[in-house]
Amino acid sequence: MYALIDECIYATHPQLPRSVLDHYTAAKKDARIIKGEDMGKDQVTKVSIGEYARNAAIMDSQARLLHRLVNYLKPMEILELGTNLGKSLACMALGAPQAQCTGVEGNGELAGYAEHTLKALGIENATVANAAFEDFLSDDLRTYDFVFVDGDHRYGPTMKYFQTLKTKMKAEGAIVFHDIHWSTGMKQAWCEIKKDPDVTVTLDLYFLGIAWVGMPQAKEDFSVRFPSTLVGLLF
């Protein structure tokens, strides 16, 4: 864990290709409308690409961290629940070129935008499935080394996805939850995930929580302050 913190979380390399960040910076000005169902809010929405890019896409500093994490852990199968415009999926696919990366997005137009963006960026090891999370997980027979959950920030769904996902993890696989302190429900979910008997090691970065399933060691919980110097760092 100390090696992970020193060599990955507090590191500045490998660098995320500028093309990804430039694409999503430009997308903030895109006025085209995305229609479809917001699974996290259970409602039909009409939102511009620019609004998604400004308010829903992962921050650049967190995107860089995801890129470093998968590069350091070297997973072979990556799953993302909540692909949105595809920014975090693109970052993970580029950070782990050896991995097959699958993003799941319930909004069909968002999924289409993400798929188109992956092709435009020349990313060949990632695909996007347009499906509700529960439907995808119930039909999917694969197991994963690394899962990023960023699609529904409510207590009930988060715990339901966790209970399913932990049965799909390979030995020492990591499940990463976004916005673990975003709401009372997410805080409660993270507390229960940390106590789960199948989870051996957890790492709280405030905006991300990482839970390792089946790590062969005593149960431990770490809390690390993400360096402020990395938040605004531009490569």
PDB file of C-alpha atoms in Angstrom:
ATOM      1  CA  MET A   1       0.000   0.000   0.000  1.00  0.00           C
ATOM      2  CA  TYR A   2       2.819   2.402   0.788  1.00  0.00           C
ATOM      3  CA  ALA A   3       4.385   1.630  -2.576  1.00  0.00           C
ATOM      4  CA  LEU A   4       1.037   2.353  -4.270  1.00  0.00           C
ATOM      5  CA  ILE A   5       0.778   5.697  -2.501  1.00  0.00           C
ATOM      6  CA  ASP A   6       4.361   6.714  -3.272  1.00  0.00           C
ATOM      7  CA  GLU A   7       4.738   5.323  -6.786  1.00  0.00           C
ATOM      8  CA  CYS A   8       1.215   5.882  -8.112  1.00  0.00           C
ATOM      9  CA  ILE A   9      -1.036   8.210  -6.130  1.00  0.00           C
ATOM     10  CA  TYR A  10       1.655  10.809  -5.386  1.00  0.00           C
ATOM     11  CA  ALA A  11       3.345  10.358  -8.759  1.00  0.00           C
ATOM     12  CA  THR A  12       3.037  12.478 -11.894  1.00  0.00           C
ATOM     13  CA  HIS A  13       3.846   9.745 -14.400  1.00  0.00           C
ATOM     14  CA  PRO A  14       2.839   8.148 -16.656  1.00  0.00           C
ATOM     15  CA  GLN A  15       1.255  11.193 -18.232  1.00  0.00           C
ATOM     16  CA  LEU A  16      -2.236  11.022 -19.667  1.00  0.00           C
ATOM     17  CA  PRO A  17      -2.200  11.885 -23.393  1.00  0.00           C
ATOM     18  CA  ARG A  18      -3.143  15.521 -23.890  1.00  0.00           C
ATOM     19  CA  SER A  19      -5.576  14.564 -26.662  1.00  0.00           C
ATOM     20  CA  VAL A  20      -8.072  13.153 -24.142  1.00  0.00           C
ATOM     21  CA  LEU A  21      -8.139  16.230 -21.931  1.00  0.00           C
ATOM     22  CA  ASP A  22      -8.253  18.538 -24.959  1.00  0.00           C
ATOM     23  CA  HIS A  23     -11.266  16.670 -26.363  1.00  0.00           C
ATOM     24  CA  TYR A  24     -13.284  17.029 -23.164  1.00  0.00           C
ATOM     25  CA  THR A  25     -12.211  20.634 -22.661  1.00  0.00           C
ATOM     26  CA  ALA A  26     -13.585  21.428 -26.115  1.00  0.00           C
ATOM     27  CA  ALA A  27     -16.739  19.429 -25.320  1.00  0.00           C
ATOM     28  CA  LYS A  28     -17.600  21.938 -22.576  1.00  0.00           C
ATOM     29  CA  LYS A  29     -18.683  24.340 -25.325  1.00  0.00           C
ATOM     30  CA  ASP A  30     -20.719  21.782 -27.287  1.00  0.00           C
ATOM     31  CA  ALA A  31     -24.370  22.865 -27.332  1.00  0.00           C
ATOM     32  CA  ARG A  32     -25.767  19.673 -28.893  1.00  0.00           C
ATOM     33  CA  ILE A  33     -28.477  18.052 -26.782  1.00  0.00           C
ATOM     34  CA  ILE A  34     -28.304  14.537 -25.347  1.00  0.00           C
ATOM     35  CA  LYS A  35     -31.727  13.024 -24.680  1.00  0.00           C
ATOM     36  CA  GLY A  36     -32.483   9.912 -22.690  1.00  0.00           C
ATOM     37  CA  GLU A  37     -33.025   8.385 -19.294  1.00  0.00           C
ATOM     38  CA  ASP A  38     -30.844   9.375 -16.361  1.00  0.00           C
ATOM     39  CA  MET A  39     -30.647   6.060 -14.489  1.00  0.00           C
ATOM     40  CA  GLY A  40     -29.289   7.725 -11.347  1.00  0.00           C
ATOM     41  CA  LYS A  41     -32.309  10.026 -11.113  1.00  0.00           C
ATOM     42  CA  ASP A  42     -34.938   7.796 -12.733  1.00  0.00           C
ATOM     43  CA  GLN A  43     -36.045  10.520 -15.136  1.00  0.00           C
ATOM     44  CA  VAL A  44     -35.843  11.466 -18.801  1.00  0.00           C
ATOM     45  CA  THR A  45     -33.486  14.364 -19.417  1.00  0.00           C
ATOM     46  CA  LYS A  46     -32.443  16.777 -22.170  1.00  0.00           C
ATOM     47  CA  VAL A  47     -28.935  17.993 -21.377  1.00  0.00           C
ATOM     48  CA  SER A  48     -26.289  19.550 -23.612  1.00  0.00           C
ATOM     49  CA  ILE A  49     -22.971  17.807 -24.172  1.00  0.00           C
ATOM     50  CA  GLY A  50     -21.335  20.912 -22.737  1.00  0.00           C
ATOM     51  CA  GLU A  51     -23.287  20.627 -19.492  1.00  0.00           C
ATOM     52  CA  TYR A  52     -22.330  16.963 -19.152  1.00  0.00           C
ATOM     53  CA  ALA A  53     -18.677  17.832 -19.812  1.00  0.00           C
ATOM     54  CA  ARG A  54     -18.680  20.670 -17.284  1.00  0.00           C
ATOM     55  CA  ASN A  55     -20.720  19.074 -14.494  1.00  0.00           C
ATOM     56  CA  ALA A  56     -20.719  15.286 -14.879  1.00  0.00           C
ATOM     57  CA  ALA A  57     -17.400  14.277 -16.434  1.00  0.00           C
ATOM     58  CA  ILE A  58     -14.635  13.324 -14.025  1.00  0.00           C
ATOM     59  CA  MET A  59     -12.180  16.106 -13.083  1.00  0.00           C
ATOM     60  CA  ASP A  60      -8.871  16.154 -14.945  1.00  0.00           C
ATOM     61  CA  SER A  61      -6.854  15.448 -11.785  1.00  0.00           C
ATOM     62  CA  GLN A  62      -9.017  12.407 -11.008  1.00  0.00           C
ATOM     63  CA  ALA A  63      -8.823  11.257 -14.631  1.00  0.00           C
ATOM     64  CA  ARG A  64      -5.028  11.351 -14.394  1.00  0.00           C
ATOM     65  CA  LEU A  65      -5.166   9.334 -11.176  1.00  0.00           C
ATOM     66  CA  LEU A  66      -7.377   6.651 -12.749  1.00  0.00           C
ATOM     67  CA  HIS A  67      -4.923   6.482 -15.647  1.00  0.00           C
ATOM     68  CA  ARG A  68      -2.026   5.978 -13.202  1.00  0.00           C
ATOM     69  CA  LEU A  69      -3.948   3.467 -11.078  1.00  0.00           C
ATOM     70  CA  VAL A  70      -4.680   1.055 -13.890  1.00  0.00           C
ATOM     71  CA  ASN A  71      -1.177   1.499 -15.269  1.00  0.00           C
ATOM     72  CA  TYR A  72       0.237   0.575 -11.843  1.00  0.00           C
ATOM     73  CA  LEU A  73      -2.149  -2.307 -11.059  1.00  0.00           C
ATOM     74  CA  LYS A  74      -2.104  -3.710 -14.618  1.00  0.00           C
ATOM     75  CA  PRO A  75      -5.603  -5.261 -14.717  1.00  0.00           C
ATOM     76  CA  MET A  76      -6.594  -7.407 -17.687  1.00  0.00           C
ATOM     77  CA  GLU A  77     -10.370  -6.866 -17.452  1.00  0.00           C
ATOM     78  CA  ILE A  78     -11.769  -3.432 -16.554  1.00  0.00           C
ATOM     79  CA  LEU A  79     -15.448  -2.591 -16.041  1.00  0.00           C
ATOM     80  CA  GLU A  80     -16.986   0.851 -15.620  1.00  0.00           C
ATOM     81  CA  LEU A  81     -20.548   1.458 -14.439  1.00  0.00           C
ATOM     82  CA  GLY A  82     -21.589   4.947 -15.531  1.00  0.00           C
ATOM     83  CA  THR A  83     -19.601   5.825 -18.630  1.00  0.00           C
ATOM     84  CA  ASN A  84     -21.297   9.161 -19.338  1.00  0.00           C
ATOM     85  CA  LEU A  85     -19.316  10.910 -22.127  1.00  0.00           C
ATOM     86  CA  GLY A  86     -16.525   8.325 -21.921  1.00  0.00           C
ATOM     87  CA  LYS A  87     -13.763  10.412 -20.340  1.00  0.00           C
ATOM     88  CA  SER A  88     -12.817   8.066 -17.500  1.00  0.00           C
ATOM     89  CA  LEU A  89     -13.156   4.993 -19.733  1.00  0.00           C
ATOM     90  CA  ALA A  90     -10.774   6.527 -22.270  1.00  0.00           C
ATOM     91  CA  CYS A  91      -8.279   7.340 -19.519  1.00  0.00           C
ATOM     92  CA  MET A  92      -8.346   3.796 -18.152  1.00  0.00           C
ATOM     93  CA  ALA A  93      -8.093   2.203 -21.595  1.00  0.00           C
ATOM     94  CA  LEU A  94      -5.012   4.288 -22.398  1.00  0.00           C
ATOM     95  CA  GLY A  95      -3.485   3.571 -18.984  1.00  0.00           C
ATOM     96  CA  ALA A  96      -3.941  -0.192 -19.373  1.00  0.00           C
ATOM     97  CA  PRO A  97      -3.448  -0.995 -23.077  1.00  0.00           C
ATOM     98  CA  GLN A  98      -3.191  -4.698 -22.180  1.00  0.00           C
ATOM     99  CA  ALA A  99      -6.716  -4.705 -20.738  1.00  0.00           C
ATOM    100  CA  GLN A 100     -10.135  -5.158 -22.283  1.00  0.00           C
ATOM    101  CA  CYS A 101     -12.222  -2.257 -21.008  1.00  0.00           C
ATOM    102  CA  THR A 102     -16.022  -2.224 -20.937  1.00  0.00           C
ATOM    103  CA  GLY A 103     -18.139   0.797 -20.084  1.00  0.00           C
ATOM    104  CA  VAL A 104     -21.839   0.530 -19.232  1.00  0.00           C
ATOM    105  CA  GLU A 105     -24.125   3.514 -19.829  1.00  0.00           C
ATOM    106  CA  GLY A 106     -27.907   3.471 -19.508  1.00  0.00           C
ATOM    107  CA  ASN A 107     -28.517   6.547 -21.674  1.00  0.00           C
ATOM    108  CA  GLY A 108     -28.349   5.425 -25.301  1.00  0.00           C
ATOM    109  CA  GLU A 109     -27.267   8.797 -26.720  1.00  0.00           C
ATOM    110  CA  LEU A 110     -24.555   9.178 -24.093  1.00  0.00           C
ATOM    111  CA  ALA A 111     -23.329   5.670 -24.851  1.00  0.00           C
ATOM    112  CA  GLY A 112     -23.226   6.526 -28.545  1.00  0.00           C
ATOM    113  CA  TYR A 113     -21.236   9.696 -27.903  1.00  0.00           C
ATOM    114  CA  ALA A 114     -18.738   7.794 -25.734  1.00  0.00           C
ATOM    115  CA  GLU A 115     -18.323   5.050 -28.346  1.00  0.00           C
ATOM    116  CA  HIS A 116     -17.752   7.626 -31.100  1.00  0.00           C
ATOM    117  CA  THR A 117     -15.203   9.460 -28.947  1.00  0.00           C
ATOM    118  CA  LEU A 118     -13.219   6.294 -28.267  1.00  0.00           C
ATOM    119  CA  LYS A 119     -12.939   5.705 -32.008  1.00  0.00           C
ATOM    120  CA  ALA A 120     -11.997   9.337 -32.657  1.00  0.00           C
ATOM    121  CA  LEU A 121      -9.205   9.080 -30.078  1.00  0.00           C
ATOM    122  CA  GLY A 122      -7.943   5.857 -31.656  1.00  0.00           C
ATOM    123  CA  ILE A 123      -8.707   3.727 -28.595  1.00  0.00           C
ATOM    124  CA  GLU A 124      -9.261   0.118 -29.640  1.00  0.00           C
ATOM    125  CA  ASN A 125      -9.336  -1.750 -26.305  1.00  0.00           C
ATOM    126  CA  ALA A 126     -12.600  -0.260 -24.994  1.00  0.00           C
ATOM    127  CA  THR A 127     -16.273  -0.697 -25.831  1.00  0.00           C
ATOM    128  CA  VAL A 128     -19.495   0.782 -24.458  1.00  0.00           C
ATOM    129  CA  ALA A 129     -22.622  -1.232 -23.632  1.00  0.00           C
ATOM    130  CA  ASN A 130     -25.961   0.592 -23.565  1.00  0.00           C
ATOM    131  CA  ALA A 131     -27.781  -1.123 -20.705  1.00  0.00           C
ATOM    132  CA  ALA A 132     -29.123  -0.648 -17.205  1.00  0.00           C
ATOM    133  CA  PHE A 133     -26.473  -1.678 -14.695  1.00  0.00           C
ATOM    134  CA  GLU A 134     -28.555  -4.444 -13.108  1.00  0.00           C
ATOM    135  CA  ASP A 135     -29.434  -5.924 -16.495  1.00  0.00           C
ATOM    136  CA  PHE A 136     -25.816  -5.879 -17.627  1.00  0.00           C
ATOM    137  CA  LEU A 137     -24.495  -7.439 -14.421  1.00  0.00           C
ATOM    138  CA  SER A 138     -27.133 -10.176 -14.398  1.00  0.00           C
ATOM    139  CA  ASP A 139     -26.265 -11.221 -17.970  1.00  0.00           C
ATOM    140  CA  ASP A 140     -22.491 -10.737 -17.794  1.00  0.00           C
ATOM    141  CA  LEU A 141     -20.453 -13.886 -17.070  1.00  0.00           C
ATOM    142  CA  ARG A 142     -17.005 -12.285 -17.010  1.00  0.00           C
ATOM    143  CA  THR A 143     -14.799 -11.599 -13.990  1.00  0.00           C
ATOM    144  CA  TYR A 144     -12.817  -8.418 -13.463  1.00  0.00           C
ATOM    145  CA  ASP A 145      -9.575  -7.163 -11.939  1.00  0.00           C
ATOM    146  CA  PHE A 146     -10.684  -3.522 -11.734  1.00  0.00           C
ATOM    147  CA  VAL A 147     -14.143  -1.924 -11.565  1.00  0.00           C
ATOM    148  CA  PHE A 148     -14.967   1.797 -11.494  1.00  0.00           C
ATOM    149  CA  VAL A 149     -18.452   2.634 -10.152  1.00  0.00           C
ATOM    150  CA  ASP A 150     -19.638   6.132 -11.052  1.00  0.00           C
ATOM    151  CA  GLY A 151     -23.230   5.878 -12.145  1.00  0.00           C
ATOM    152  CA  ASP A 152     -25.671   6.021  -9.243  1.00  0.00           C
ATOM    153  CA  HIS A 153     -24.800   7.909  -6.081  1.00  0.00           C
ATOM    154  CA  ARG A 154     -27.561   6.522  -3.877  1.00  0.00           C
ATOM    155  CA  TYR A 155     -27.133   4.164  -0.950  1.00  0.00           C
ATOM    156  CA  GLY A 156     -29.460   1.366  -2.095  1.00  0.00           C
ATOM    157  CA  PRO A 157     -28.224   0.943  -5.667  1.00  0.00           C
ATOM    158  CA  THR A 158     -24.583   1.356  -4.634  1.00  0.00           C
ATOM    159  CA  MET A 159     -24.857  -1.472  -2.098  1.00  0.00           C
ATOM    160  CA  LYS A 160     -26.744  -3.672  -4.576  1.00  0.00           C
ATOM    161  CA  TYR A 161     -24.052  -3.188  -7.229  1.00  0.00           C
ATOM    162  CA  PHE A 162     -21.328  -3.866  -4.664  1.00  0.00           C
ATOM    163  CA  GLN A 163     -22.878  -7.153  -3.536  1.00  0.00           C
ATOM    164  CA  THR A 164     -23.035  -8.303  -7.163  1.00  0.00           C
ATOM    165  CA  LEU A 165     -19.639  -6.964  -8.182  1.00  0.00           C
ATOM    166  CA  LYS A 166     -17.708  -8.626  -5.383  1.00  0.00           C
ATOM    167  CA  THR A 167     -18.796 -12.011  -6.752  1.00  0.00           C
ATOM    168  CA  LYS A 168     -17.347 -11.047 -10.144  1.00  0.00           C
ATOM    169  CA  MET A 169     -13.915  -9.984  -8.917  1.00  0.00           C
ATOM    170  CA  LYS A 170     -10.746 -11.923  -9.584  1.00  0.00           C
ATOM    171  CA  ALA A 171      -8.385 -12.542  -6.667  1.00  0.00           C
ATOM    172  CA  GLU A 172      -7.099  -9.238  -5.275  1.00  0.00           C
ATOM    173  CA  GLY A 173      -9.378  -7.248  -7.593  1.00  0.00           C
ATOM    174  CA  ALA A 174     -10.128  -3.599  -6.840  1.00  0.00           C
ATOM    175  CA  ILE A 175     -13.530  -1.888  -6.876  1.00  0.00           C
ATOM    176  CA  VAL A 176     -13.289   1.907  -7.059  1.00  0.00           C
ATOM    177  CA  PHE A 177     -16.255   4.031  -5.971  1.00  0.00           C
ATOM    178  CA  HIS A 178     -16.523   7.675  -7.012  1.00  0.00           C
ATOM    179  CA  ASP A 179     -17.840  10.427  -4.706  1.00  0.00           C
ATOM    180  CA  ILE A 180     -17.853   8.355  -1.514  1.00  0.00           C
ATOM    181  CA  HIS A 181     -18.434  11.506   0.586  1.00  0.00           C
ATOM    182  CA  TRP A 182     -20.884  13.111  -1.849  1.00  0.00           C
ATOM    183  CA  SER A 183     -23.997  12.438   0.268  1.00  0.00           C
ATOM    184  CA  THR A 184     -25.127  10.841   3.503  1.00  0.00           C
ATOM    185  CA  GLY A 185     -26.163   7.751   1.548  1.00  0.00           C
ATOM    186  CA  MET A 186     -22.764   7.398  -0.126  1.00  0.00           C
ATOM    187  CA  LYS A 187     -20.977   7.865   3.204  1.00  0.00           C
ATOM    188  CA  GLN A 188     -23.129   5.110   4.726  1.00  0.00           C
ATOM    189  CA  ALA A 189     -22.483   2.827   1.763  1.00  0.00           C
ATOM    190  CA  TRP A 190     -18.721   3.338   1.992  1.00  0.00           C
ATOM    191  CA  CYS A 191     -18.746   2.602   5.741  1.00  0.00           C
ATOM    192  CA  GLU A 192     -20.567  -0.683   5.136  1.00  0.00           C
ATOM    193  CA  ILE A 193     -18.318  -1.633   2.228  1.00  0.00           C
ATOM    194  CA  LYS A 194     -15.260  -1.162   4.453  1.00  0.00           C
ATOM    195  CA  LYS A 195     -16.739  -3.516   7.042  1.00  0.00           C
ATOM    196  CA  ASP A 196     -17.727  -6.208   4.548  1.00  0.00           C
ATOM    197  CA  PRO A 197     -15.927  -9.496   5.350  1.00  0.00           C
ATOM    198  CA  ASP A 198     -14.937 -10.037   1.712  1.00  0.00           C
ATOM    199  CA  VAL A 199     -13.150  -6.673   1.605  1.00  0.00           C
ATOM    200  CA  THR A 200      -9.665  -6.844   3.100  1.00  0.00           C
ATOM    201  CA  VAL A 201      -8.033  -3.500   2.262  1.00  0.00           C
ATOM    202  CA  THR A 202      -9.649  -0.115   1.668  1.00  0.00           C
ATOM    203  CA  LEU A 203      -8.193   3.244   0.702  1.00  0.00           C
ATOM    204  CA  ASP A 204     -10.108   6.507   1.187  1.00  0.00           C
ATOM    205  CA  LEU A 205      -8.940   9.366  -1.061  1.00  0.00           C
ATOM    206  CA  TYR A 206     -12.052  11.414  -0.179  1.00  0.00           C
ATOM    207  CA  PHE A 207     -13.297  11.715  -3.760  1.00  0.00           C
ATOM    208  CA  LEU A 208     -12.512   8.051  -4.480  1.00  0.00           C
ATOM    209  CA  GLY A 209     -12.748   4.942  -2.341  1.00  0.00           C
ATOM    210  CA  ILE A 210     -10.863   1.791  -3.353  1.00  0.00           C
ATOM    211  CA  ALA A 211     -11.876  -1.602  -1.947  1.00  0.00           C
ATOM    212  CA  TRP A 212      -9.738  -4.681  -2.591  1.00  0.00           C
ATOM    213  CA  VAL A 213     -11.577  -8.001  -2.523  1.00  0.00           C
ATOM    214  CA  GLY A 214      -9.735 -11.149  -1.430  1.00  0.00           C
ATOM    215  CA  MET A 215      -6.380  -9.563  -0.690  1.00  0.00           C
ATOM    216  CA  PRO A 216      -4.399 -12.194   1.310  1.00  0.00           C
ATOM    217  CA  GLN A 217      -3.630 -10.054   4.355  1.00  0.00           C
ATOM    218  CA  ALA A 218      -5.174  -8.724   7.543  1.00  0.00           C
ATOM    219  CA  LYS A 219      -8.073  -6.284   7.189  1.00  0.00           C
ATOM    220  CA  GLU A 220      -6.808  -2.698   7.005  1.00  0.00           C
ATOM    221  CA  ASP A 221      -8.295   0.696   6.196  1.00  0.00           C
ATOM    222  CA  PHE A 222      -6.180   3.600   4.942  1.00  0.00           C
ATOM    223  CA  SER A 223      -7.087   7.258   4.504  1.00  0.00           C
ATOM    224  CA  VAL A 224      -4.800   9.373   2.344  1.00  0.00           C
ATOM    225  CA  ARG A 225      -4.962  13.043   1.514  1.00  0.00           C
ATOM    226  CA  PHE A 226      -4.644  13.560  -2.221  1.00  0.00           C
ATOM    227  CA  PRO A 227      -1.896  16.165  -2.777  1.00  0.00           C
ATOM    228  CA  SER A 228      -3.322  19.584  -3.618  1.00  0.00           C
ATOM    229  CA  THR A 229      -0.328  20.150  -5.882  1.00  0.00           C
ATOM    230  CA  LEU A 230      -1.618  17.414  -8.195  1.00  0.00           C
ATOM    231  CA  VAL A 231      -5.149  18.768  -8.466  1.00  0.00           C
ATOM    232  CA  GLY A 232      -4.216  21.731 -10.619  1.00  0.00           C
ATOM    233  CA  LEU A 233      -1.225  20.159 -12.314  1.00  0.00           C
ATOM    234  CA  LEU A 234      -1.186  20.524 -16.086  1.00  0.00           C
ATOM    235  CA  PHE A 235       0.955  18.344 -18.297  1.00  0.00           C
TER     236      PHE A 235
END
